[in-house]
Coordinates of C-alpha atoms and ligand atoms in Angstrom, one line a residue:
M1 CA -89.2 22.5 66.6
T2 CA -86.4 25.0 66.6
V3 CA -84.6 26.0 69.7
S4 CA -81.9 28.6 70.0
L5 CA -79.9 29.0 73.2
Q6 CA -78.9 32.5 73.7
D7 CA -76.5 34.1 76.2
P8 CA -78.3 37.2 77.7
K9 CA -75.0 39.2 77.3
H10 CA -75.2 38.8 73.5
T11 CA -78.7 39.6 72.6
M12 CA -78.0 41.5 69.4
A13 CA -79.5 39.1 66.8
P14 CA -77.5 38.9 63.6
Q15 CA -79.3 40.5 60.5
K16 CA -79.1 37.6 58.1
T17 CA -81.1 34.4 58.3
V18 CA -80.2 30.8 57.5
S19 CA -82.4 27.7 57.2
I20 CA -81.2 24.2 56.9
E21 CA -82.8 21.0 55.6
T22 CA -81.2 17.8 56.5
Y23 CA -81.7 14.5 54.7
G24 CA -80.5 11.0 55.7
C25 CA -78.6 9.9 58.7
Q26 CA -77.8 11.3 62.2
M27 CA -74.3 12.0 61.0
N28 CA -75.8 14.6 58.6
V29 CA -77.8 16.1 61.5
A30 CA -74.5 16.4 63.5
D31 CA -72.8 18.0 60.4
S32 CA -75.7 20.4 60.0
E33 CA -75.3 21.5 63.6
D34 CA -71.5 22.0 63.0
M35 CA -72.3 24.2 60.0
L36 CA -74.9 26.2 62.0
A37 CA -72.4 26.6 64.8
A38 CA -69.9 28.1 62.4
L39 CA -72.5 30.6 61.1
C40 CA -74.2 31.6 64.3
D41 CA -72.3 34.9 64.7
E42 CA -73.6 36.2 61.4
Y43 CA -76.9 34.4 60.9
T44 CA -80.1 33.8 62.9
L45 CA -81.8 30.5 62.4
S46 CA -85.0 30.6 60.4
T47 CA -87.6 27.8 60.1
S48 CA -88.4 28.3 56.4
A49 CA -86.5 28.8 53.2
E50 CA -89.0 31.6 52.3
K51 CA -87.8 33.7 55.2
S52 CA -84.1 33.0 54.7
D53 CA -81.1 34.7 53.0
L54 CA -79.2 31.4 53.0
V55 CA -80.6 27.9 52.5
I56 CA -78.5 24.8 53.2
L57 CA -79.5 21.4 51.8
N58 CA -77.5 18.8 53.6
T59 CA -78.0 15.8 51.4
C60 CA -78.0 12.0 51.4
H61 CA -76.8 9.8 48.6
I62 CA -77.4 6.3 50.1
R63 CA -80.3 5.4 47.9
E64 CA -81.6 6.8 44.6
K65 CA -84.8 8.1 46.3
A66 CA -82.9 10.4 48.6
Y67 CA -81.0 11.9 45.6
H68 CA -84.2 12.6 43.7
K69 CA -85.7 14.3 46.7
V70 CA -82.8 16.8 46.7
V71 CA -83.1 17.5 42.9
S72 CA -86.8 18.1 43.3
R73 CA -86.3 20.5 46.3
L74 CA -83.7 22.4 44.2
G75 CA -86.4 22.9 41.5
K76 CA -88.6 24.6 44.1
L77 CA -85.8 26.7 45.5
R78 CA -85.0 28.0 41.9
L79 CA -88.5 29.5 41.8
L80 CA -88.0 31.1 45.2
K81 CA -84.7 32.5 44.1
E82 CA -86.3 34.1 41.0
K83 CA -88.4 36.2 43.5
H84 CA -85.7 36.7 46.1
H85 CA -82.5 37.4 44.2
K86 CA -80.3 37.6 47.3
L87 CA -81.1 34.1 48.3
R88 CA -78.0 31.9 48.5
I89 CA -78.3 28.1 48.0
V90 CA -75.7 25.7 49.5
V91 CA -75.7 22.0 48.7
A92 CA -73.8 20.1 51.3
G93 CA -73.4 16.4 52.3
C94 CA -73.0 13.2 50.3
V95 CA -74.7 14.3 47.1
A96 CA -72.4 17.3 47.0
Q97 CA -69.4 15.1 47.3
A98 CA -70.6 12.5 44.7
E99 CA -72.4 14.7 42.1
G100 CA -71.2 18.2 43.0
K101 CA -69.2 19.0 39.9
K102 CA -72.0 17.8 37.6
M103 CA -74.6 19.7 39.6
L104 CA -72.8 23.0 39.3
R105 CA -72.8 22.6 35.6
S106 CA -76.5 21.7 35.2
L107 CA -78.2 23.4 38.2
P108 CA -77.4 27.1 38.0
M109 CA -79.5 28.0 41.1
I110 CA -76.7 26.4 43.3
D111 CA -74.2 28.9 44.8
I112 CA -72.0 26.7 46.8
I113 CA -71.2 23.0 46.8
V114 CA -69.5 21.7 50.0
G115 CA -68.8 18.0 50.7
P116 CA -68.9 16.3 54.1
G117 CA -65.1 16.5 54.4
R118 CA -65.1 20.3 53.9
I119 CA -67.9 21.6 56.1
H120 CA -65.5 23.7 58.1
D121 CA -64.7 25.7 55.0
L122 CA -68.3 26.9 54.7
K123 CA -67.7 30.4 56.1
T124 CA -64.8 31.0 53.7
L125 CA -66.8 29.7 50.8
L126 CA -69.6 32.2 51.6
K127 CA -67.1 35.0 51.7
D128 CA -65.5 34.0 48.4
H129 CA -68.9 33.7 46.8
E130 CA -69.7 37.2 47.9
R131 CA -66.4 38.6 46.8
Y132 CA -66.0 36.9 43.4
K133 CA -69.7 36.4 42.6
T134 CA -69.0 32.9 41.2
P135 CA -70.2 29.5 42.3
Q136 CA -67.8 27.8 44.8
L137 CA -67.0 24.1 45.0
A138 CA -65.2 22.4 47.9
I139 CA -65.2 18.6 47.9
G140 CA -62.8 15.8 48.8
F141 CA -61.2 15.1 52.1
P142 CA -58.5 16.7 54.2
K143 CA -55.1 15.0 54.1
K144 CA -54.7 15.0 57.9
T145 CA -55.3 11.7 59.5
T146 CA -57.0 13.0 62.6
P147 CA -58.9 16.2 63.3
T148 CA -57.1 18.8 65.2
T149 CA -57.8 19.9 68.7
D150 CA -59.2 23.1 67.2
T151 CA -61.6 24.7 69.6
Q152 CA -64.1 25.3 66.9
E153 CA -64.4 21.6 66.4
T154 CA -64.3 20.5 70.0
Q155 CA -66.2 23.2 71.8
E156 CA -69.7 24.5 71.3
P157 CA -69.9 28.2 70.7
Q158 CA -70.1 29.9 74.1
T159 CA -72.2 32.8 73.1
K160 CA -75.0 31.3 71.1
L161 CA -75.9 27.9 69.7
H162 CA -78.3 27.0 66.9
L163 CA -79.7 23.6 67.4
H164 CA -80.9 21.7 64.4
P165 CA -84.6 22.0 63.7
G166 CA -86.3 19.0 65.4
K167 CA -83.4 18.5 67.7
N168 CA -83.4 19.5 71.4
P169 CA -80.8 20.5 74.0
V170 CA -81.5 17.3 75.9
S171 CA -80.1 14.7 73.5
R172 CA -77.0 15.6 71.5
F173 CA -74.9 13.9 68.8
V174 CA -71.1 13.8 69.0
T175 CA -69.3 12.5 65.9
I176 CA -66.4 10.3 67.0
Q177 CA -65.5 9.0 63.6
S178 CA -66.1 10.0 60.0
G179 CA -65.8 7.9 56.9
C180 CA -65.8 4.1 56.5
D181 CA -63.2 1.6 55.4
N182 CA -65.5 -1.4 55.0
Y183 CA -66.5 -1.0 51.4
C184 CA -69.6 -3.2 51.6
T185 CA -70.4 -3.9 48.0
F186 CA -73.8 -2.0 48.0
C187 CA -72.7 1.1 49.9
V188 CA -71.7 4.5 48.6
V189 CA -70.6 5.8 52.0
P190 CA -66.8 5.1 51.7
H191 CA -66.9 7.1 48.4
T192 CA -68.9 10.0 49.7
R193 CA -67.4 10.2 53.2
G194 CA -63.9 8.9 52.6
H195 CA -61.6 6.8 54.9
E196 CA -62.3 6.3 58.6
I197 CA -60.9 9.2 60.7
S198 CA -61.3 9.0 64.4
V199 CA -61.6 12.0 66.8
K200 CA -59.0 11.7 69.5
Q201 CA -60.3 10.6 72.9
E202 CA -59.4 13.9 74.6
D203 CA -61.3 15.8 71.9
V204 CA -64.4 13.6 72.3
H205 CA -64.3 14.3 76.0
K206 CA -64.1 18.1 75.5
K207 CA -67.1 18.0 73.2
V208 CA -69.1 15.8 75.6
Q209 CA -68.2 17.9 78.6
S210 CA -69.2 21.1 76.8
M211 CA -72.6 19.6 75.8
L212 CA -73.2 18.3 79.4
A213 CA -72.4 21.8 80.7
R214 CA -75.1 23.1 78.4
G215 CA -77.7 20.8 79.8
A216 CA -77.5 17.6 77.7
Q217 CA -78.9 14.6 79.4
E218 CA -78.0 12.1 76.7
I219 CA -75.0 11.8 74.4
F220 CA -75.2 9.8 71.2
L221 CA -71.7 8.9 69.8
L222 CA -71.8 8.7 66.0
G223 CA -69.7 6.9 63.5
Q224 CA -70.3 4.7 60.4
N225 CA -68.7 1.9 62.3
V226 CA -68.1 2.9 65.9
N227 CA -66.7 -0.5 66.8
S228 CA -63.6 0.2 64.6
Y229 CA -63.1 3.6 66.2
G230 CA -59.4 4.3 66.7
A231 CA -58.1 1.8 64.2
D232 CA -56.5 4.8 62.3
L233 CA -55.1 6.3 65.5
L234 CA -53.4 2.9 66.3
R235 CA -52.0 2.7 62.8
E236 CA -50.6 6.3 63.1
G237 CA -49.0 5.4 66.5
I238 CA -51.2 8.2 68.1
I239 CA -52.5 5.7 70.7
Q240 CA -51.2 2.4 72.0
A241 CA -52.8 -1.0 71.5
S242 CA -54.9 -2.2 74.5
K243 CA -56.6 -5.3 75.6
N244 CA -60.2 -4.5 74.5
G245 CA -59.5 -1.9 71.8
P246 CA -59.9 1.9 71.4
F247 CA -63.7 2.0 71.3
Y248 CA -64.0 0.0 74.5
D249 CA -61.5 2.3 76.1
L250 CA -63.3 5.4 74.9
L251 CA -66.6 4.2 76.3
T252 CA -65.2 3.2 79.6
S253 CA -63.5 6.6 80.0
L254 CA -66.8 8.4 79.2
L255 CA -68.6 6.1 81.7
K256 CA -66.3 7.5 84.4
I257 CA -67.6 11.1 83.9
D258 CA -69.2 12.1 87.2
H259 CA -72.5 13.4 85.8
H260 CA -76.0 11.8 85.4
F261 CA -76.5 11.2 81.7
R262 CA -77.3 8.5 79.2
L263 CA -74.6 7.4 76.8
R264 CA -75.6 5.7 73.5
F265 CA -73.8 5.1 70.2
T266 CA -74.5 4.1 66.7
T267 CA -73.8 2.4 64.2
S268 CA -72.0 -0.9 64.5
N269 CA -70.7 -3.3 62.0
P270 CA -71.2 -6.8 63.5
H271 CA -67.8 -7.8 62.2
D272 CA -66.0 -5.5 64.7
F273 CA -68.5 -6.0 67.6
T274 CA -66.7 -7.7 70.5
Y275 CA -67.7 -9.8 73.5
P276 CA -66.2 -7.4 76.1
L277 CA -68.1 -4.5 74.6
S278 CA -71.4 -6.5 74.8
Q279 CA -70.8 -7.1 78.5
L280 CA -70.3 -3.4 79.3
F281 CA -74.2 -3.1 79.3
R282 CA -74.5 -5.5 82.2
H283 CA -72.5 -3.2 84.5
H284 CA -73.4 0.3 83.3
Q285 CA -77.1 1.5 83.5
R286 CA -75.9 4.6 81.7
L287 CA -75.7 2.7 78.4
G288 CA -79.4 1.7 78.4
K289 CA -80.8 -1.6 77.2
Y290 CA -80.8 -1.1 73.5
Y291 CA -78.4 -2.0 70.6
H292 CA -78.6 -1.4 66.9
L293 CA -76.7 -4.1 65.0
P294 CA -77.2 -4.0 61.2
V295 CA -77.3 -7.4 59.6
Q296 CA -78.4 -6.6 56.1
S297 CA -79.4 -10.2 55.2
G298 CA -80.0 -13.6 56.8
S299 CA -78.4 -15.5 53.9
A300 CA -74.8 -16.6 54.1
H301 CA -74.0 -16.2 50.4
I302 CA -75.7 -12.8 50.2
L303 CA -73.7 -11.6 53.2
Q304 CA -70.6 -12.8 51.4
A305 CA -71.5 -11.0 48.2
M306 CA -72.2 -7.9 50.3
K307 CA -68.7 -8.3 51.8
R308 CA -70.1 -8.0 55.3
K309 CA -67.4 -10.3 56.8
V310 CA -69.7 -12.2 59.1
T311 CA -71.9 -15.3 58.6
P312 CA -75.5 -15.5 59.8
S313 CA -74.4 -17.9 62.7
E314 CA -71.6 -15.5 63.8
Y315 CA -74.2 -12.7 63.8
M316 CA -76.6 -14.8 65.9
E317 CA -73.8 -15.5 68.3
K318 CA -73.3 -11.7 68.8
I319 CA -77.0 -11.3 69.4
S320 CA -76.7 -14.0 72.1
W321 CA -73.8 -12.1 73.8
L322 CA -76.1 -9.0 74.0
R323 CA -78.9 -11.0 75.5
E324 CA -76.5 -12.7 77.9
S325 CA -75.5 -9.2 79.1
I326 CA -79.1 -7.9 79.3
K327 CA -81.8 -10.5 79.2
D328 CA -84.4 -8.3 77.6
M329 CA -82.0 -6.2 75.5
A330 CA -84.0 -4.4 72.7
I331 CA -82.2 -4.9 69.4
S332 CA -82.8 -3.2 66.1
T333 CA -81.3 -3.7 62.7
D334 CA -80.9 -2.6 59.0
I335 CA -82.0 -5.0 56.2
I336 CA -81.7 -4.7 52.4
V337 CA -84.1 -6.8 50.3
G338 CA -83.5 -7.6 46.7
F339 CA -79.7 -7.5 46.7
P340 CA -78.4 -8.9 43.3
G341 CA -78.8 -12.7 43.3
E342 CA -81.2 -12.8 46.2
S343 CA -83.4 -15.9 45.7
D344 CA -86.6 -16.8 47.5
D345 CA -84.6 -19.1 49.7
D346 CA -82.2 -16.2 50.6
F347 CA -85.1 -14.0 51.4
D348 CA -86.7 -16.7 53.5
A349 CA -83.5 -16.9 55.5
T350 CA -83.7 -13.2 56.2
Y351 CA -87.4 -13.6 57.2
A352 CA -86.5 -16.4 59.5
M353 CA -83.8 -14.4 61.2
V354 CA -86.1 -11.5 61.8
Q355 CA -88.5 -13.9 63.4
E356 CA -85.8 -15.5 65.5
V357 CA -84.1 -12.3 66.8
Q358 CA -87.4 -10.6 67.7
Y359 CA -86.1 -7.1 66.9
S360 CA -87.8 -4.2 68.6
F361 CA -87.8 -2.5 65.2
I362 CA -86.0 -2.7 61.8
Y363 CA -85.1 -0.3 59.1
A364 CA -85.7 -2.3 55.9
F365 CA -84.8 -1.0 52.4
R366 CA -85.1 -2.1 48.8
Y367 CA -81.6 -2.5 47.3
S368 CA -80.8 0.6 45.3
P369 CA -77.9 0.4 42.8
R370 CA -75.4 3.1 43.4
N371 CA -72.6 4.5 41.2
H372 CA -69.0 3.5 42.2
T373 CA -70.2 0.4 44.0
P374 CA -69.4 -3.1 42.8
A375 CA -73.0 -4.5 43.4
K376 CA -74.4 -2.2 40.7
R377 CA -72.5 -4.3 38.1
F378 CA -73.4 -7.7 39.7
A379 CA -75.5 -10.1 37.6
H380 CA -79.0 -11.2 38.5
Q381 CA -80.4 -7.8 39.6
V382 CA -83.8 -8.4 41.2
D383 CA -87.0 -7.0 39.7
E384 CA -88.5 -4.0 41.5
D385 CA -91.8 -5.7 42.0
I386 CA -90.1 -8.7 43.7
K387 CA -88.2 -6.2 46.0
A388 CA -91.5 -4.5 46.8
K389 CA -93.2 -7.7 47.7
R390 CA -90.3 -8.9 49.9
L391 CA -90.2 -5.5 51.7
L392 CA -93.9 -5.6 52.4
A393 CA -93.7 -9.1 53.8
L394 CA -90.8 -8.2 56.1
Q395 CA -92.5 -5.0 57.3
Q396 CA -95.7 -6.9 58.1
L397 CA -93.8 -9.5 60.1
Q398 CA -91.8 -6.8 62.0
D399 CA -95.0 -4.8 62.7
S400 CA -96.6 -7.8 64.3
I401 CA -93.4 -8.4 66.4
T402 CA -93.2 -4.7 67.4
C403 CA -96.8 -4.7 68.5
K404 CA -96.4 -7.9 70.5
L405 CA -93.3 -6.6 72.3
N406 CA -94.8 -3.2 72.9
E407 CA -97.9 -4.8 74.4
K408 CA -95.7 -6.8 76.8
E409 CA -94.5 -3.4 78.2
I410 CA -98.0 -2.7 79.7
G411 CA -97.7 -2.8 83.5
Q412 CA -93.9 -2.4 83.5
T413 CA -92.0 0.3 85.3
R414 CA -89.6 2.0 83.0
E415 CA -87.2 4.9 83.4
V416 CA -87.9 7.6 80.8
L417 CA -85.6 10.4 79.6
F418 CA -88.1 13.1 78.4
L419 CA -86.9 14.7 75.3
Y420 CA -89.5 17.2 74.0
P421 CA -93.1 18.4 74.5
S422 CA -95.8 17.3 72.0
S423 CA -96.5 19.9 69.3
K424 CA -100.1 18.7 69.1
E425 CA -101.3 17.8 72.6
K426 CA -101.2 20.2 75.6
H427 CA -99.2 19.0 78.6
A428 CA -98.0 15.9 76.7
Y429 CA -94.3 15.0 76.6
Y430 CA -92.3 12.4 74.7
G431 CA -89.3 10.5 75.9
R432 CA -87.5 7.2 75.6
T433 CA -87.2 4.3 77.9
E434 CA -83.9 2.6 78.6
H435 CA -84.9 0.1 75.8
F436 CA -85.3 3.1 73.4
R437 CA -89.0 2.8 73.2
L438 CA -90.9 6.0 72.6
V439 CA -93.2 7.0 75.4
K440 CA -95.9 9.7 75.8
V441 CA -96.8 11.0 79.2
V442 CA -99.4 13.7 80.0
S443 CA -98.3 15.9 82.9
P444 CA -100.4 19.1 83.5
K445 CA -98.6 19.8 86.9
Q446 CA -94.9 19.9 85.8
P447 CA -93.0 20.2 82.5
L448 CA -91.0 17.0 81.9
T449 CA -88.5 17.9 79.2
G450 CA -84.9 17.1 80.3
K451 CA -86.0 14.9 83.3
I452 CA -85.3 11.2 83.8
L453 CA -88.3 9.8 85.7
P454 CA -89.8 6.4 86.4
V455 CA -93.2 5.7 84.7
N456 CA -95.8 3.0 84.6
I457 CA -96.7 1.8 81.0
I458 CA -100.5 1.8 80.6
K459 CA -101.1 1.5 76.8
A460 CA -99.2 0.4 73.7
S461 CA -99.4 0.9 70.0
K462 CA -97.0 0.0 67.2
T463 CA -95.1 3.3 67.4
T464 CA -95.7 4.7 70.9
L465 CA -96.2 3.6 74.5
E466 CA -98.4 5.7 76.9
A467 CA -97.4 5.9 80.5
Q468 CA -98.1 7.6 83.8
L469 CA -95.5 9.1 86.1
L470 CA -94.9 7.0 89.2
S471 CA -95.6 9.2 92.2
T472 CA -92.2 10.0 93.7
Ligands
5AD501 N1 -79.5 0.2 48.8 C1 -80.4 0.1 49.9 N2 -80.0 0.3 51.1 C2 -78.8 0.7 51.4 N3 -78.2 0.9 52.6 C3 -76.9 1.3 52.3 N4 -76.7 1.3 50.9 C4 -77.9 0.9 50.4 C5 -78.3 0.6 49.0 N5 -77.4 0.8 48.0 C6 -78.8 0.8 53.9 C7 -78.0 -0.3 54.7 C8 -77.3 0.6 55.7 C9 -78.3 1.7 55.9 C10 -77.7 2.9 56.5 O1 -78.7 2.0 54.6 O2 -79.0 -1.1 55.3 O3 -77.1 -0.1 57.0
SF4_502 FE1 -71.6 1.4 54.2 FE2 -70.8 -1.0 55.0 FE3 -69.5 1.3 55.8 FE4 -71.9 0.7 56.8 S1 -70.0 -0.5 57.1 S2 -71.2 2.7 56.0 S3 -72.9 -0.3 55.1 S4 -69.6 0.5 53.7

């Protein structure tokens, strides 16, 4: 779905068209929207590359598979460019940062390479490309430690706004921190997104307020490790140390905003996740009843080799904090199977942890060796067929847990924020409960998008609950 909000005073649509294809995480979706915002005076958003003058691929480098998808997509775009000579191709995101120089040499269909630290230069790069007729490359990270209070970065464009295809005006992402300083031994992110840089509290507020003013009902705060938000601001002396830390302070300040909206955040490193933060859920309905806490493995020595800085028992203690705060807290996680040195016993420990925590869902991946990361050079790499078997076993276990938990929802009253209409079923709307479960409601009498309403759950499958509106 593509939505474009347009101010009636500015109805002259720009001549040129842009389409964007985003791979990977929510941070990339947020970056894509920032790029579209910068271009919205000159370009109209198009839904397909075939109808575009400019195509942006915002790429992901986290696993090998994501990288191959981009290269294969570029092959198809090359054929399109042969027919449509004016087409411009931009490769943005983490692949651009990691492989950009090499790609410019070997893939001549690319016009511009722009890394995640340079997306605000996109407009200038397009101008330079037009002027000099040569490929442009902008990678690396700005020297400044914290983004400026530049209105382009903290305010949404007032005249017109391109939302990302598939996104809607109801739930919006706000990046509060870029980069990562954790250097988990499997992860390429610190190399592709650089050091942690936090957005100042006042700038986060400006962005949130400007989204709420445009009808957002849910704000998702984004960072690679939101729990260490502000560590750089403290180091620089930009903010003062406080009892519960800068992320807690940011959340409590956002919880004071006098407006009805949901506030969520992702993603957390368990190492930095604190008890006071876990207890905020108990007192603030606005935060919902859902937490994503990536564990990666249930084995102590694998966690150590991954440099995750928590033991399985410390992780389980943090899970118990969350369930002390909200008894039926829905929890999800990320897991890597087949990390170098992972034995059957190590995998069994992960399997047992998944059984014990009873996650509402998991993102499970086969370990993928990445350039620049220490784990790529570790001994005892695991065979691909063993990784595949372990992944399947874990997914089957989780499927049975998810089905069981979803069935327990039948008969419950839940509060749903409706996010978008079904593209297939007339009068059907999808939304999420406070536990972040996806719900479908059929409502012929009134459109539901953007509303928060109580429902009664009547049916459950692995992926979706079905519900009826409670008569109000
Ligand atoms: N191989 C497999 N999965 C990975 N992730 C990060 N790096 C890799 C890798 N090299 C997973 C982790 C992380 C999620 C975003 O992606 O589980 O939490
Ligand atoms: Fe990667 Fe670890 Fe940082 Fe997450 S915390 S982005 S897994 S290095």
